[in-house]
Amino acid sequence: MDLRPTAEQDLLRQTVREFAEAEIRPHVREWDEAQAFSLDLVPRLAALGLMGIQVPEAYGGAGLSAVEYCVCIEELARVDPSVALSVAAHNGLAAAHLLMFGSETQKQKYLVPLAKGEVIGAWGLTEASAGSDAGAMRTTAKRDSEDWIISGTKQFITHGKIGGTLVVMAVTDRSKGRHGVSAFVLDRATPGLSAGRKEDKLGMRASDTSEVILNACRVPAEAMVGGEGEGFVNTMQVLDAGRIGIAALAVGLAQGAYEAASKYARDRRQFGQPIAHFQAIRWKLADMATRIEAARLLTYRAAWLRDQHVERISTASSIAKLYSSEIAVRAAEECVQIHGGYGFVKDYAAEKFFRDVKLCTIGEGTSEIQRLVIARQLLGR
Ligand SMILES: Cc1cc2nc3c(=O)[nH]c(=O)nc-3n(C[C@H](O)[C@H](O)[C@H](O)COP(=O)(O)OP(=O)(O)OC[C@H]3O[C@@H](n4cnc5c(N)ncnc54)[C@H](O)[C@@H]3O)c2cc1C
């Protein structure tokens, strides 16, 4: 066992941290207020390899490991969790699905432009009446000679408006239940494909979240990703890995909140001394740092297991996601508390961490669903 990062991983962290400080931090508030993901940022993310983090170099990506993916997402989230969410959805859902299950032709046509940052990816599983119970989806794909006709509406899709390549799940044979769901890759230009309502969100406002409307979209047989009926099972594997990314996002967010709180506690004076001298504040900071370290270890362990390809990672990734997102909620709340009234206004980062963090216990499976996955592994059924 060696828990130390390699020299390359330290350098990667430093590089992404410097990028986030220089290119993202100055715009955090402006992007949050505009509720827009900055398209200008994409080429700069791509130049660092952040649009194809785990995609092999042969497909235009950076070819990094799952552990290194966590380093990147963590460092982005430390500064702006909504940029980290967009990068995680692009990499960990859309690109990952094509990398894991796409054909060679699909990889050349869709994965390469995603990894190079020429196109933004979106991934559509959720629907208005099918969230945690994704298997209850209503979107259908019906055969029409060699083609498929896809109809339905996807809800809460990251990059639903700005994504150029979309991977969507649809029922191809309802009688087979979860084994009757298939995945398809679509171009934004597909006739019948449009974005619906853009969500006006509590947090993560700089990340586009929109409906995706599929109005009898005709796609060729080659648009199917993976085998017919394999879409749901493949989706669960994509989410197993994707959840590690959300865990890393939560760790980075919590780290950002901790650092903001720690700095404020040393600067802010009450009763003639910095509030960091009061035991009540010191213990909050000590607890935050301890929980963050534990969450980071769980997250890196899950990522390391993924890199070893030795076992199913569902439980490890659910444990990492559950713990990291819940301690991040506590960290963001304590950050506001340590800022007092200044934590409640937009002059400081605290209120934004507090708004952004809640997504971590909801996206890519709620905390309740993570407990369900973990308990199923422990208890069976
Ligand atoms: C900002 C944002 C971005 C997103 N991006 C994407 C995306 O890119 N692609 C995509 O497909 N989806 C995306 N989602 C959707 C997200 O994955 C779902 O919101 C999430 O899975 C929960 O589904 P739901 O909102 O329908 O809640 P529901 O499933 O309706 O859950 C409501 C409540 O009931 C609880 N619950 C449900 N079932 C159970 C159960 N069996 N046992 C115990 N409790 C239960 C839940 O935990 C929750 O507390 C995004 C969501 C948000 C907010």
Short mmCIF file of C-alpha atoms and ligand atoms in Angstrom, two decimals, residues 85 89 93 122-134 154-160 169 199 201 203-204 207-210 239 243 359 361-369 372, ligand 1:
data_model
loop_
_atom_site.label_atom_id
_atom_site.label_comp_id
_atom_site.label_asym_id
_atom_site.label_seq_id
_atom_site.Cartn_x
_atom_site.Cartn_y
_atom_site.Cartn_z
CA LEU A 85 -20.14 19.45 -12.86
CA ALA A 89 -20.95 15.21 -17.10
CA LEU A 93 -21.23 10.35 -18.69
CA ALA A 122 -24.74 15.36 -22.98
CA TRP A 123 -26.17 12.15 -21.56
CA GLY A 124 -29.90 11.61 -21.17
CA LEU A 125 -31.29 9.01 -18.81
CA THR A 126 -33.63 10.93 -16.48
CA GLU A 127 -37.22 11.77 -17.39
CA ALA A 128 -39.95 13.71 -15.57
CA SER A 129 -41.51 10.53 -14.20
CA ALA A 130 -38.35 8.39 -14.17
CA GLY A 131 -35.58 9.71 -11.90
CA SER A 132 -34.28 7.26 -9.30
CA ASP A 133 -36.48 4.68 -11.01
CA ALA A 134 -34.75 5.20 -14.36
CA LYS A 154 -35.49 13.79 -21.12
CA GLN A 155 -35.41 15.92 -17.97
CA PHE A 156 -32.55 17.69 -16.11
CA ILE A 157 -29.95 16.98 -18.79
CA THR A 158 -26.58 18.63 -18.25
CA HIS A 159 -25.77 20.37 -21.56
CA GLY A 160 -29.27 19.61 -22.82
CA MET A 169 -31.49 5.86 -23.37
CA GLU A 199 -33.83 24.98 -15.53
CA LYS A 201 -31.54 26.30 -10.45
CA GLY A 203 -27.00 26.13 -7.45
CA MET A 204 -24.61 24.85 -10.11
CA SER A 207 -23.81 24.47 -15.73
CA ASP A 208 -26.56 24.19 -18.36
CA THR A 209 -29.41 21.88 -17.25
CA SER A 210 -32.25 21.55 -19.75
CA LEU A 239 -22.85 5.53 -13.33
CA ARG A 243 -20.29 8.57 -9.17
CA LEU A 359 -26.61 18.79 -6.10
CA THR A 361 -26.53 14.41 -2.76
CA ILE A 362 -28.96 14.31 -5.73
CA GLY A 363 -27.18 13.98 -9.10
CA GLU A 364 -26.10 10.56 -10.45
CA GLY A 365 -28.22 8.89 -7.80
CA THR A 366 -29.49 10.45 -4.58
CA SER A 367 -28.03 9.61 -1.16
CA GLU A 368 -31.02 7.31 -0.59
CA ILE A 369 -30.21 5.41 -3.78
CA LEU A 372 -29.89 1.23 -1.33
C1 LIG B 1 -28.27 19.88 -11.88
C2 LIG B 1 -28.69 18.50 -12.31
C3 LIG B 1 -28.02 17.89 -13.36
C4 LIG B 1 -28.42 16.62 -13.80
N1 LIG B 1 -27.81 16.07 -14.90
C5 LIG B 1 -28.31 14.92 -15.43
C6 LIG B 1 -27.80 14.42 -16.67
O1 LIG B 1 -26.88 14.99 -17.25
N2 LIG B 1 -28.37 13.29 -17.18
C7 LIG B 1 -29.39 12.64 -16.56
O2 LIG B 1 -29.86 11.65 -17.08
N3 LIG B 1 -29.90 13.09 -15.38
C8 LIG B 1 -29.38 14.24 -14.81
N4 LIG B 1 -29.90 14.71 -13.63
C9 LIG B 1 -30.99 14.00 -12.98
C10 LIG B 1 -30.61 13.36 -11.65
O3 LIG B 1 -29.80 12.25 -11.88
C11 LIG B 1 -31.93 13.02 -10.93
O4 LIG B 1 -32.47 14.26 -10.50
C12 LIG B 1 -31.73 12.10 -9.75
O5 LIG B 1 -31.37 10.82 -10.19
C13 LIG B 1 -33.00 11.98 -8.88
O6 LIG B 1 -34.13 11.77 -9.64
P1 LIG B 1 -35.44 12.68 -9.38
O7 LIG B 1 -34.98 14.08 -9.42
O8 LIG B 1 -36.51 12.29 -10.32
O9 LIG B 1 -35.89 12.36 -7.90
P2 LIG B 1 -36.85 11.13 -7.43
O10 LIG B 1 -36.33 9.86 -7.97
O11 LIG B 1 -38.26 11.48 -7.71
O12 LIG B 1 -36.60 11.16 -5.88
C14 LIG B 1 -37.32 11.99 -4.96
C15 LIG B 1 -36.93 11.57 -3.55
O13 LIG B 1 -37.36 10.21 -3.32
C16 LIG B 1 -36.26 9.42 -2.94
N5 LIG B 1 -36.39 8.05 -3.46
C17 LIG B 1 -36.70 7.67 -4.71
N6 LIG B 1 -36.72 6.33 -4.81
C18 LIG B 1 -36.40 5.85 -3.58
C19 LIG B 1 -36.24 4.54 -3.02
N7 LIG B 1 -36.38 3.44 -3.76
N8 LIG B 1 -35.91 4.44 -1.72
C20 LIG B 1 -35.74 5.55 -0.96
N9 LIG B 1 -35.88 6.82 -1.42
C21 LIG B 1 -36.20 6.96 -2.72
C22 LIG B 1 -35.04 10.12 -3.54
O14 LIG B 1 -33.84 9.74 -2.88
C23 LIG B 1 -35.41 11.57 -3.34
O15 LIG B 1 -35.12 11.95 -2.01
C24 LIG B 1 -29.49 15.96 -13.15
C25 LIG B 1 -30.14 16.58 -12.08
C26 LIG B 1 -29.76 17.83 -11.66
C27 LIG B 1 -30.51 18.49 -10.54
#
